Every structure is written in structure tokens, then in C-alpha cells.
């Protein structure tokens, strides 16, 4: 199924849950509200035409520093006039971040239909929680634990939401943009 | 006068190297009937749970994986994998380094197949940038990816065999792997951690002599695979240790996001190189081996056959490289790709371009996901850019993480000794699991 048809079949079924959608670099992306996530995911898995039976990847993005990556400033004071060739316009532009601070990004994949679909769930900082997909895909277990560990986004209904890569005594969530790269913490040994 | 005759006769004696047929013994087997374990009810210690820490420094865990195992006698009651001992914060590192400087770090994720990680990362960036790679660069990448696949499968074969007691196999496979390393040393300049792939192609073209050496090695390798099979496929111990251990059905693989050889061993014909081709894989002829019941033994057979198919693909890639000699191996796009060094010395504009690419390379705003068929399953990179030179997000979809997650499912109710076969046949590398 081509990306436009994929988006169409999801949006026609869930007009309330889908807030926007786009195709970027031939990848179909559907932005879904946190409330509608579980219903949409179940539909994606069980609909015979979509048959997105693999939850290939689950991660999150922190948009709080979007567009603020400091330009290195090497040319600012040197007076060298450089026309950077990245001013070439993008013929297939990306519509922009979904609006909230975080977005949980799901990549679904169909082994039979050979297509992929990206589901983006914007999550506000004040209520950083989405429904867990572990009832549908047990593989979501560790992936959601990793997102909790790295971003501090809760997954409601997760059977065992705890840190996975960092240790129990670790404070903060390292992949948030406000966590400094060079910050150090005492390493606390594992507890049995 | 020295007589050279003895040497001649000696070499004449070693000449007749007739290809010996592979002697494989066919064992009877009943599909779908795992052997039931019988607990000794009279055992006085029966029912008393022993908590065992396997790892993080256990030689059979292929890195630093810690398994908390609850044992009843020798039977595994429960198992809790604990990962993260090798977590180095690669995804965070990418955000501070920039897109180009992250390439060496991808090598150090799945360190038994660094070039495969390079290619996957480069392809994700190319997808996000919206650029096409020249044909010769794709052929070079296919050659390198298939050599990496062979290397990774040789590691699987050697380490799993030594865990299950077949020490000789370890030396046999590592000898072959060392030969690939020597080839890659001549080719890329490094034995390991090659960092050879770039956004838009590869760093340098293949040398003619190196290509000949790779072909010479490829011609000898199928006989070595036969030798491995002679030692293991019909080996009673290997068969008994692996057969009916760690059975995963296709449905379970889907539920647990398991791809690659594990999915194929369960009977599914899914191979991304065939189904969703990338890097021009649609033009190569190869078969996709599938298993029947999805146990450790099937996974072994699938990987053995995959090595044979990889040899085929390597040969075809070398043929194609012979035809496309002199073609572009790196994209000419000064937004993302460094100019050739010679031109930097001659032209001021090229010097500026080099400076800009090194210090301030920006990808367009957007998000892209690219997954490739690595030796362990789908290796995916999810990259998000905000249009500045600092990456917004780089997430690695590590197949190994999924493979480790499924260990408790397979280990429960099995003997402790089966754990070695399960861990070995799931084939993960902790550098990739923990990132």
C-alpha cells in the first residue's frame, strides 16, 4: 500500500484521534493524540489490509531545543562571505515538529504487505504519559522501559516500568535536552 | 648443485584436492514435539530455589549481560536479563558530536560487523538528506555488508560452538575471520572499526589487488563452510544440544519483533534484501534460507546457508565492480560530502566547502527511519534533524535488544545447560544492545 493510502485508511477510520499526517521521504507519518493511541495501534495490527504486525521500533524525541542548536559561529566574525549550499530549497519539506515538548515515535511494519508506518504521539511535558502497547506487542516492554529511562515518559499499563540501561539510583533522564552531556553522577552498584 | 626434486614431488603429492562430499547424517525428528523434562520427585532438594547470577562477566554471555536465574535443581524456573552494563550513551553522544563525527561510534555498537552499522547509519542520513548514492558505491557497500555478514556469522558459529564444548570450531572460524580482517585491513586501512562508509558513498575505491585477494579468498571459503558442516551438522552432541531448544514460532517472532535469521528459522521467508531491497540488492541473485520449526538447530542451519548465499552475493558484487571500474564511489554534493583532498589544495572554494562540511554540516529538517537486514535482524536508524548542525535525535533500533528480551521466554522450564544454546543461537552483541 502506498503511503498516501496508508494515511487515508487510518484517518478515515479515526478522524478524531488523528491530528495531522504527512509523507516525508516516502515515509507515511500519522500524528495521533495520546488518548487515541491504543485504539489506533490495535486497528493497525488487526486490520487485514494494513496488517502492521511488527512493532519495529519505539523511541521518543525531545523537541525542546528544536532549532536552537547553536551555529558554530566560525564565520560570523571572520567576515568571510560563504553562501552555504544548503540554501538549496527542499522540494519535499517536512511540516515541522508536532507541537508538544516530547513525541513518542512508533515504527510499525508489515511483513505481508511490505509497508511501514510511523506513528507520532505528541506528549506534553506536564503530563508525560501514554498508553503502553505491551498488551498488543510484548516486544514493547523493553522499548518502553528504554523510553522511560531516557526521557521520563511514563507508559500506563506497563507491567514493569523501571530503568533498563541506567541503574536504579540514577537521577534524571539522560536523553532529555536539559540533561548536560558532560554531567557525572556517582555510579551505584546493582542491587540484587 | 641442489636438487629441487623433493620439493616438486612433495607439491605434486598435495595436488589432488578433490572436493569431498559433505558427510551429513540425517537424524530422525518429530516436528513440534519438544522434549518434556522430567523432574526427579525424590530429589531432597526439589523445590528449593537457587538464585544464580550468570554474568555480567560470564564468558558465555558474549559481552556483559547479566542473567538473574532462579534454579530448581538444574531446571530454570525464571530468568531476568539485566542489560545496560555496556551503556556508553551513544545516542546522546551523537547529539553533541554532529552527524559526521558519529560515524566512528556506529562501528563500536555491533563491533563484530562495523561496516554494516556504518552502512545503515549512512543510509539513514542519505534518506533524510534525500540524496542518491552512486551505483559503484552501492556495489562496494554490498560487498562490504556481505563480508560483514560472513564475519558476524563466523563469530556466532565459533562462540556458540565453544560454549557448547566444541573448542576446535572456535579456532576454525576465527582463522577464517582473521583472513577477512586481513583483507579489510588491506582494503579499508583497519582490521576492526573501519569507519569506511561516508554519507554519499564510501571513503575510497577498492584497490584492484585487494579485489583480487577478496575473490581468491571467496573461492576458498565455500570449502571451509563444508568443513564447518562436517564438524557440526551431523555431530550428535551439537544436534542434541541444539535440537528442540529455544523454539520460536513465526507468530512469537512477530509479537517479540524478532527479525533476521531468527524469523527465517521459524519458517517465514522474510528477508528485507528481497522484500524491500536497498543498495541495489534487487539485482543480485541469491536464495533466502528458511527453517522449519525455529529451534536453535534451525537457526544454525539458516546461518550456515546465509554464509553460502553471502559468498554468492560477494562474487556478483565483485563482477559488477569489475564492470563499473572508474565510476563514482562518492557523491559530489558539497553540502554533505568532503571534496577530494587534491582539489582542496588547488581551489579556495573547495577549501571553504571542506571547512563547512567538517564544522557545520546540516541536514534538512525532518525525520527518517531506515532499516537494513543485518546479520542479527533489522538494524534501523531513526534520525531527526532540526536543520542545525546538531542532531536532534539519533535512535538505533538494535536487533540485539529484541533478541535478549526473549531469553526468559525460551529459558523457562529448560535445563541450565540449554541456556548456552539459547544465548548462542539468539546471537546478540552487547555493544549494540546497550549502545
XYZ file of C-alpha atoms in Angstrom:
627
model
C 0.000 0.000 0.000
C 1.464 3.382 -0.859
C 1.992 5.990 1.879
C -0.983 8.139 0.903
C -3.387 5.188 1.034
C -1.972 4.144 4.402
C -2.619 7.577 5.846
C -6.047 7.730 4.254
C -7.131 4.400 5.725
C -6.070 5.461 9.236
C -7.508 8.983 9.116
C -10.855 7.864 7.669
C -11.227 5.349 10.481
C -10.079 7.642 13.325
C -10.884 11.238 12.343
C -10.827 12.395 15.977
C -7.637 10.691 17.091
C -5.519 11.701 14.101
C -4.449 15.312 14.438
C -2.298 15.539 11.315
C -0.391 13.432 8.842
C 2.271 13.820 6.194
C 4.522 11.943 3.819
C 8.191 12.797 4.110
C 10.879 10.969 2.117
C 8.286 8.371 1.124
C 7.572 7.537 4.773
C 3.959 7.794 5.916
C 3.578 9.549 9.254
C 0.385 9.854 11.261
C 0.231 12.102 14.318
C -2.142 10.643 16.904
C -3.383 12.036 20.211
C -2.315 10.101 23.335
C -5.946 9.180 24.045
C -6.444 7.510 20.692
C -3.133 5.654 20.587
C -4.237 2.255 21.828
C -7.278 2.073 19.549
C -5.263 3.130 16.510
C -2.481 0.665 17.289
C -4.969 -2.170 17.688
C -6.556 -1.242 14.374
C -3.151 -1.177 12.656
C -2.326 -4.604 13.979
C -5.644 -6.303 13.337
C -6.839 -4.715 10.105
C -6.192 -7.283 7.354
C -5.357 -4.681 4.719
C -2.840 -2.819 6.842
C -1.554 -5.906 8.699
C 1.151 -3.934 10.501
C 2.080 -6.908 12.613
C 5.577 -5.783 13.663
C 6.276 -3.049 16.175
C 9.690 -2.468 14.710
C 10.864 0.456 16.756
C 9.724 2.653 19.590
C 11.580 5.769 20.610
C 10.980 9.364 21.570
C 12.179 12.791 20.546
C 12.662 15.838 22.761
C 11.767 18.926 20.735
C 12.509 21.446 23.484
C 15.738 22.523 21.806
C 14.298 22.469 18.301
C 16.129 24.894 16.036
C 18.329 26.100 18.866
C 21.386 24.040 18.018
C 23.990 26.766 18.088
C 25.599 27.564 14.784
C 29.292 27.129 15.317
C 29.775 30.814 14.641
C 33.047 30.275 12.886
C 32.124 32.522 10.015
C 30.301 35.154 11.974
C 33.332 37.166 12.996
C 35.717 36.201 10.222
C 33.953 38.276 7.608
C 34.295 35.504 5.034
C 31.206 35.534 2.873
C 30.095 31.963 2.356
C 26.928 31.143 0.505
C 26.145 27.813 2.091
C 24.801 25.436 -0.469
C 22.249 24.058 1.999
C 20.154 27.013 0.920
C 19.066 24.775 -1.945
C 15.317 24.509 -1.260
C 13.951 21.183 -0.137
C 11.383 20.084 -2.689
C 9.742 17.785 -0.191
C 9.673 19.804 3.016
C 8.917 18.442 6.423
C 5.883 20.064 8.089
C 7.611 20.640 11.408
C 7.550 19.301 14.948
C 4.216 18.140 16.353
C 3.924 20.905 18.933
C 4.456 19.418 22.374
C 7.790 19.017 24.061
C 8.070 15.258 23.562
C 6.870 12.920 20.883
C 6.819 9.148 21.206
C 7.598 7.691 17.799
C 6.404 4.233 16.783
C 7.532 2.462 13.640
C 5.143 -0.213 12.505
C 5.938 -2.601 9.778
C 4.006 -5.200 7.824
C 5.741 -8.401 6.854
C 3.000 -9.424 4.447
C 2.101 -6.065 2.873
C 5.673 -4.747 2.852
C 4.961 -1.263 4.090
C 5.925 0.855 7.054
C 4.007 3.419 9.031
C 5.290 5.910 11.540
C 3.023 6.914 14.383
C 3.919 10.069 16.281
C 2.257 10.755 19.628
C 2.911 14.271 20.979
C 3.316 14.216 24.755
C 3.265 17.405 26.850
C 5.924 17.889 29.487
C 3.350 18.415 32.224
C 1.705 15.065 31.642
C 4.384 12.894 30.104
C 2.472 9.636 29.811
C 0.994 7.484 27.069
C -0.745 4.135 27.000
C 1.513 1.089 26.937
C 1.431 -1.135 23.866
C 2.542 -4.231 25.798
C -0.945 -5.823 25.586
C -0.629 -5.786 21.799
C 3.082 -6.411 21.339
C 5.102 -7.923 24.192
C 8.188 -6.547 22.430
C 7.122 -3.067 23.531
C 8.136 -3.989 27.075
C 11.828 -3.198 26.883
C 11.431 -0.477 24.287
C 9.044 1.403 26.564
C 11.341 0.861 29.523
C 14.123 2.422 27.493
C 11.996 5.471 26.638
C 11.048 5.830 30.313
C 14.686 5.519 31.289
C 15.954 8.004 28.723
C 13.102 10.523 28.528
C 10.986 10.053 31.627
C 7.814 9.371 29.667
C 5.510 7.035 31.572
C 3.683 4.167 29.917
C 0.397 3.464 31.618
C -0.417 -0.205 31.915
C 3.187 -1.317 31.531
C 3.785 -4.423 33.675
C 7.219 -3.481 34.983
C 8.186 0.101 34.190
C 11.700 0.586 35.537
C 15.060 1.699 34.262
C 16.771 -0.588 31.801
C 20.060 0.889 30.581
C 20.777 3.184 33.517
C 20.938 1.920 37.093
C 18.289 2.321 39.765
C 19.948 5.152 41.682
C 20.407 7.303 38.593
C 18.795 10.718 38.765
C 17.239 12.378 35.744
C 16.647 11.192 32.221
C 19.770 11.469 30.094
C 18.332 11.954 26.624
C 16.296 14.983 27.622
C 17.806 18.073 26.105
C 18.175 19.734 29.504
C 20.425 16.950 30.772
C 24.020 18.112 30.179
C 26.205 15.797 28.119
C 29.135 16.053 30.493
C 27.156 15.631 33.724
C 28.521 12.974 36.027
C 26.809 11.004 38.750
C 28.165 8.525 41.258
C 27.782 5.003 39.963
C 25.748 2.976 42.386
C 26.231 -0.743 42.168
C 23.451 -3.145 41.263
C 21.072 -4.330 43.912
C 20.109 -7.957 43.881
C 74.075 -28.469 -7.325
C 70.983 -28.539 -5.309
C 68.312 -30.933 -6.218
C 64.876 -29.377 -6.205
C 63.134 -32.639 -6.963
C 61.933 -33.499 -3.462
C 60.088 -30.255 -3.271
C 58.472 -30.805 -6.627
C 57.349 -34.263 -5.745
C 56.087 -33.029 -2.450
C 53.956 -30.365 -4.045
C 52.760 -32.890 -6.602
C 51.584 -35.139 -3.802
C 49.484 -32.432 -2.195
C 47.899 -31.549 -5.503
C 44.911 -33.906 -5.750
C 42.492 -31.878 -3.670
C 39.272 -33.486 -4.803
C 36.205 -31.892 -3.376
C 34.980 -34.257 -0.713
C 31.237 -34.545 -0.395
C 29.859 -33.284 2.872
C 29.009 -36.201 5.077
C 25.865 -35.272 6.874
C 23.925 -37.644 8.974
C 20.180 -37.308 8.909
C 18.599 -37.690 12.294
C 15.019 -38.621 12.900
C 12.961 -35.880 14.270
C 9.383 -35.209 15.190
C 8.435 -31.608 14.494
C 6.627 -29.647 17.127
C 7.263 -32.033 19.994
C 9.758 -30.522 22.414
C 11.219 -32.998 24.813
C 9.470 -32.933 28.182
C 11.782 -32.556 31.096
C 11.221 -34.933 33.940
C 11.996 -33.683 37.401
C 13.257 -36.180 39.905
C 10.496 -36.142 42.524
C 12.681 -37.995 45.059
C 15.355 -35.337 44.928
C 15.555 -33.964 48.533
C 16.429 -30.526 47.198
C 13.483 -30.496 44.807
C 11.530 -27.285 45.108
C 14.297 -25.340 46.751
C 15.022 -22.296 44.599
C 18.646 -21.420 43.980
C 19.322 -17.916 42.761
C 22.198 -17.824 40.329
C 23.898 -14.784 38.901
C 25.132 -15.521 35.412
C 27.290 -12.664 34.290
C 27.934 -9.822 33.835
C 31.408 -11.291 33.465
C 30.458 -14.699 32.154
C 32.320 -15.893 29.063
C 29.184 -17.363 27.514
C 27.183 -14.167 27.666
C 29.076 -12.627 24.729
C 29.753 -9.374 26.461
C 28.435 -8.027 29.692
C 24.966 -9.441 30.028
C 23.767 -10.307 33.493
C 21.152 -13.004 33.869
C 19.476 -13.490 37.195
C 18.389 -17.080 37.104
C 16.170 -18.932 39.553
C 17.012 -22.597 39.516
C 15.118 -25.602 40.769
C 17.753 -28.276 40.613
C 19.084 -27.792 37.122
C 15.820 -26.505 35.729
C 15.387 -22.799 35.103
C 12.299 -21.563 36.929
C 12.695 -17.959 35.912
C 15.206 -15.701 34.311
C 15.638 -11.932 34.439
C 18.075 -10.438 31.955
C 19.733 -7.266 33.146
C 21.267 -5.137 30.420
C 22.989 -1.780 30.456
C 26.458 -2.696 31.707
C 27.963 -1.547 28.414
C 25.800 1.555 28.071
C 28.005 4.327 26.762
C 25.331 6.842 25.833
C 25.927 6.675 22.098
C 22.646 8.355 21.225
C 23.427 11.290 23.497
C 26.945 11.429 22.123
C 25.577 11.777 18.604
C 23.639 14.864 19.604
C 26.771 16.645 20.743
C 29.157 15.381 18.077
C 27.254 16.081 14.907
C 26.267 13.795 12.078
C 29.674 13.225 10.516
C 31.665 12.610 13.645
C 29.254 9.958 14.813
C 30.388 7.502 12.134
C 33.234 6.005 14.222
C 30.791 5.479 17.075
C 28.499 3.341 14.922
C 31.412 0.935 14.472
C 31.554 0.371 18.181
C 27.935 -0.654 18.566
C 27.820 -4.058 16.955
C 31.564 -4.452 16.887
C 31.590 -7.745 15.040
C 30.130 -6.140 11.924
C 31.226 -2.494 11.998
C 30.757 -1.912 8.282
C 27.136 -2.981 8.423
C 26.449 -0.339 11.086
C 28.303 2.259 9.015
C 26.138 1.457 6.020
C 22.881 1.537 7.987
C 23.734 4.903 9.528
C 24.863 6.367 6.228
C 21.686 5.160 4.548
C 19.521 6.762 7.220
C 21.329 10.081 6.741
C 21.021 9.803 2.963
C 17.337 9.105 3.341
C 16.920 12.196 5.481
C 19.062 14.319 3.162
C 17.183 12.987 0.144
C 20.270 12.113 -1.882
C 21.024 9.116 -4.069
C 24.247 7.162 -3.782
C 26.256 6.397 -6.966
C 25.976 2.859 -8.306
C 29.567 1.870 -7.670
C 29.324 2.994 -4.073
C 26.278 0.778 -3.641
C 28.162 -2.189 -5.087
C 31.075 -1.529 -2.751
C 28.679 -1.339 0.169
C 27.009 -4.597 -0.799
C 30.404 -6.282 -0.927
C 31.312 -4.924 2.492
C 27.941 -5.720 4.035
C 28.103 -9.312 2.867
C 31.662 -9.708 4.132
C 30.422 -8.311 7.455
C 27.571 -10.783 7.488
C 30.012 -13.640 6.996
C 32.204 -12.263 9.775
C 29.298 -11.954 12.177
C 28.031 -15.444 11.399
C 31.527 -16.827 11.899
C 31.577 -15.227 15.345
C 28.209 -16.784 16.095
C 29.412 -20.167 14.945
C 32.700 -20.076 16.811
C 31.453 -18.707 20.107
C 28.321 -20.827 20.252
C 30.324 -23.929 19.459
C 32.889 -23.202 22.154
C 30.090 -22.561 24.654
C 28.682 -25.955 23.815
C 32.061 -27.645 24.116
C 33.314 -27.776 20.511
C 36.558 -25.885 21.026
C 38.024 -26.723 17.631
C 35.233 -24.910 15.794
C 36.262 -21.709 17.512
C 39.731 -21.887 16.002
C 38.420 -22.901 12.593
C 36.004 -19.998 12.368
C 38.378 -17.449 13.842
C 41.041 -18.461 11.334
C 38.647 -17.601 8.529
C 37.547 -14.445 10.246
C 41.145 -13.378 10.617
C 41.530 -13.746 6.848
C 38.627 -11.357 6.304
C 40.221 -8.965 8.763
C 43.438 -9.101 6.794
C 41.508 -8.339 3.622
C 39.682 -5.466 5.270
C 42.987 -4.187 6.631
C 44.315 -4.001 3.083
C 41.050 -2.565 1.849
C 39.941 -0.023 4.428
C 43.116 0.501 6.427
C 41.826 -1.032 9.642
C 41.193 -4.536 10.793
C 38.301 -3.602 13.055
C 36.242 -0.428 13.475
C 36.755 0.505 9.871
C 34.713 3.752 9.635
C 34.912 3.317 5.910
C 31.446 4.351 4.780
C 30.534 8.007 4.371
C 27.344 9.896 3.748
C 27.010 9.669 -0.016
C 29.193 6.671 -0.661
C 32.401 5.192 0.663
C 35.703 6.745 1.634
C 37.871 5.216 -1.099
C 37.601 2.935 -4.078
C 38.646 -0.690 -3.843
C 42.172 -1.447 -4.958
C 42.462 -3.894 -7.865
C 44.874 -6.132 -5.965
C 42.629 -6.170 -2.935
C 39.643 -7.070 -5.086
C 41.643 -9.975 -6.494
C 42.584 -11.096 -2.999
C 38.985 -10.919 -1.855
C 37.960 -13.022 -4.831
C 40.710 -15.522 -4.107
C 39.523 -15.833 -0.513
C 35.884 -16.111 -1.581
C 36.794 -19.033 -3.829
C 38.296 -20.921 -0.909
C 35.582 -20.148 1.602
C 32.744 -22.482 0.449
C 35.047 -25.464 1.089
C 35.548 -24.131 4.619
C 31.809 -23.915 5.164
C 31.610 -27.566 4.116
C 34.282 -28.268 6.700
C 32.276 -26.494 9.397
C 29.254 -28.517 8.418
C 31.218 -31.745 8.528
C 32.163 -30.926 12.077
C 28.795 -29.735 13.358
C 25.762 -30.521 11.215
C 25.987 -34.261 11.662
C 27.561 -34.072 15.085
C 25.488 -35.964 17.615
C 26.407 -33.677 20.523
C 25.774 -30.483 18.575
C 22.466 -31.891 17.354
C 21.276 -32.961 20.793
C 22.290 -29.724 22.435
C 20.521 -27.564 19.828
C 17.585 -29.583 18.596
C 14.215 -28.528 20.047
C 15.912 -25.924 22.218
C 14.600 -22.382 22.122
C 11.709 -22.877 19.727
C 10.232 -19.652 18.360
C 7.243 -19.740 16.038
C 6.604 -17.085 13.395
C 3.808 -15.602 15.499
C 6.099 -15.329 18.503
C 8.746 -13.686 16.356
C 6.194 -11.114 15.211
C 4.990 -10.452 18.742
C 8.548 -10.018 20.029
C 9.794 -8.039 16.995
C 12.367 -10.658 16.119
C 13.703 -10.418 12.586
C 16.598 -11.754 10.594
C 17.818 -15.345 10.869
C 15.609 -15.984 13.908
C 12.454 -15.124 11.983
C 13.619 -17.077 8.948
C 14.437 -20.122 11.061
C 10.814 -20.148 12.184
C 9.711 -20.679 8.594
C 8.997 -17.147 7.464
C 10.605 -16.140 4.176
C 11.048 -12.540 5.211
C 14.321 -11.096 4.048
C 14.494 -7.382 3.613
C 17.102 -7.676 0.904
C 14.474 -9.495 -1.174
C 11.263 -7.894 0.016
C 12.254 -4.247 0.376
C 15.565 -4.058 -1.476
C 18.083 -1.359 -0.696
C 21.543 -0.634 -2.123
C 20.584 -2.400 -5.334
C 20.019 -5.826 -3.759
C 17.197 -6.451 -6.232
C 19.821 -7.003 -8.937
C 21.644 -9.768 -7.093
C 20.678 -13.399 -7.278
C 20.538 -15.255 -4.014
C 18.251 -17.545 -2.090
C 16.643 -16.979 1.275
C 17.122 -19.995 3.537
C 14.253 -20.785 5.886
C 13.948 -23.225 8.758
C 11.055 -25.413 9.758
C 10.376 -25.256 13.497
C 12.548 -22.365 14.629
C 14.787 -24.018 17.200
C 18.473 -23.394 17.791
C 19.450 -26.035 15.271
C 17.345 -24.373 12.548
C 18.920 -21.060 13.331
C 22.330 -22.670 12.941
C 21.379 -24.160 9.578
C 19.914 -20.878 8.354
C 23.083 -19.003 9.247
C 25.294 -21.582 7.575
C 23.283 -21.266 4.377
C 23.271 -17.496 4.642
C 27.060 -17.550 4.589
C 26.931 -19.527 1.337
C 24.499 -17.030 -0.139
C 26.676 -14.155 1.039
C 29.583 -15.694 -0.830
C 27.407 -15.702 -3.963
C 26.479 -12.068 -3.472
C 30.113 -11.096 -2.855
C 31.093 -12.795 -6.100
C 28.377 -10.969 -8.026
C 29.339 -7.683 -6.401
C 32.964 -8.199 -7.454
C 31.811 -8.950 -11.009
C 29.800 -5.761 -11.055
C 32.696 -3.796 -9.601
C 34.869 -5.079 -12.427
C 32.384 -3.652 -14.918
C 31.842 -0.309 -13.200
C 35.552 0.370 -12.818
C 36.340 4.063 -12.686
C 32.842 5.072 -11.657
C 31.987 7.447 -8.861
C 32.248 5.929 -5.426
C 31.298 9.101 -3.571
C 28.545 11.566 -4.204
C 29.519 15.006 -5.481
C 27.385 17.108 -3.192
C 29.267 19.754 -1.307
C 26.507 20.150 1.239
C 27.316 16.792 2.797
C 30.440 15.332 1.218
C 34.032 16.424 1.580
C 35.774 17.481 -1.632
C 38.764 15.384 -2.741
C 41.908 16.452 -0.901
C 43.816 17.297 -4.060
C 41.178 19.814 -5.103
C 41.205 21.357 -1.633
C 44.848 22.230 -2.167
C 44.094 23.811 -5.531
C 40.868 25.713 -5.029
C 39.776 28.168 -2.392
C 36.085 27.289 -2.804
C 36.794 23.645 -2.177
C 38.752 24.579 0.938
C 35.733 26.513 2.179
C 33.447 23.619 1.385
C 35.689 21.251 3.292
C 35.706 23.624 6.236
C 31.931 23.941 6.170
C 31.323 20.216 5.922
C 33.666 19.463 8.809
C 32.474 22.185 11.135
C 28.885 22.840 10.190
C 27.261 20.083 8.172
C 23.491 20.411 8.351
C 20.820 18.000 7.283
C 17.360 19.217 6.265
C 14.651 19.433 8.892
C 12.796 16.196 9.237
C 12.763 12.637 10.435
C 13.708 9.453 8.664
C 13.945 5.788 9.530
C 15.995 3.296 7.586
C 16.287 -0.361 8.420
C 18.593 -2.877 6.798
C 18.948 -6.621 7.052
C 21.903 -7.051 9.356
C 23.245 -10.404 10.451
C 21.109 -10.305 13.596
C 17.879 -8.840 12.311
C 16.671 -5.455 11.265
C 19.234 -2.823 12.145
C 17.464 0.521 11.957
C 18.474 4.111 12.471
C 15.868 6.727 13.278
C 17.315 10.172 12.732
C 15.644 13.500 13.373
C 17.144 16.846 12.421
C 16.084 20.374 13.231
C 18.097 21.874 10.398
C 21.047 22.917 12.540
C 24.385 21.208 12.689
C 23.453 19.493 15.950
C 21.452 16.302 15.535
C 18.091 16.403 17.256
C 17.840 12.654 17.738
C 19.560 9.531 16.566
C 17.955 6.333 17.719
C 19.322 2.901 16.978
C 16.862 0.088 16.516
C 19.162 -2.627 17.775
C 18.140 -6.153 16.793
C 20.157 -7.453 19.721
C 17.920 -5.738 22.277
C 14.931 -7.666 20.939
C 16.921 -10.887 20.932
C 17.943 -10.505 24.574
C 14.400 -9.633 25.620
C 13.140 -13.017 24.508
C 15.603 -15.061 26.619
C 13.219 -15.630 29.590
C 10.516 -16.890 27.229
C 12.858 -19.536 25.848
C 14.710 -20.415 29.023
C 11.825 -21.065 31.391
C 11.467 -24.740 32.121
C 14.672 -25.687 30.343
C 17.885 -27.020 31.802
C 20.651 -24.604 32.707
C 22.861 -26.141 30.047
C 20.273 -25.271 27.398
C 20.842 -21.641 28.290
C 24.158 -21.743 26.411
C 22.488 -22.958 23.245
C 19.711 -20.371 23.597
C 22.051 -17.433 24.220
C 24.364 -18.559 21.470
C 21.683 -19.068 18.863
C 19.983 -15.743 19.586
C 23.300 -14.164 18.588
C 23.473 -10.722 20.125
C 26.336 -8.375 20.820
C 26.065 -6.347 23.972
C 27.729 -3.298 22.466
C 24.676 -2.960 20.291
C 22.131 -3.914 22.940
C 23.340 -1.318 25.427
C 24.641 1.277 22.982
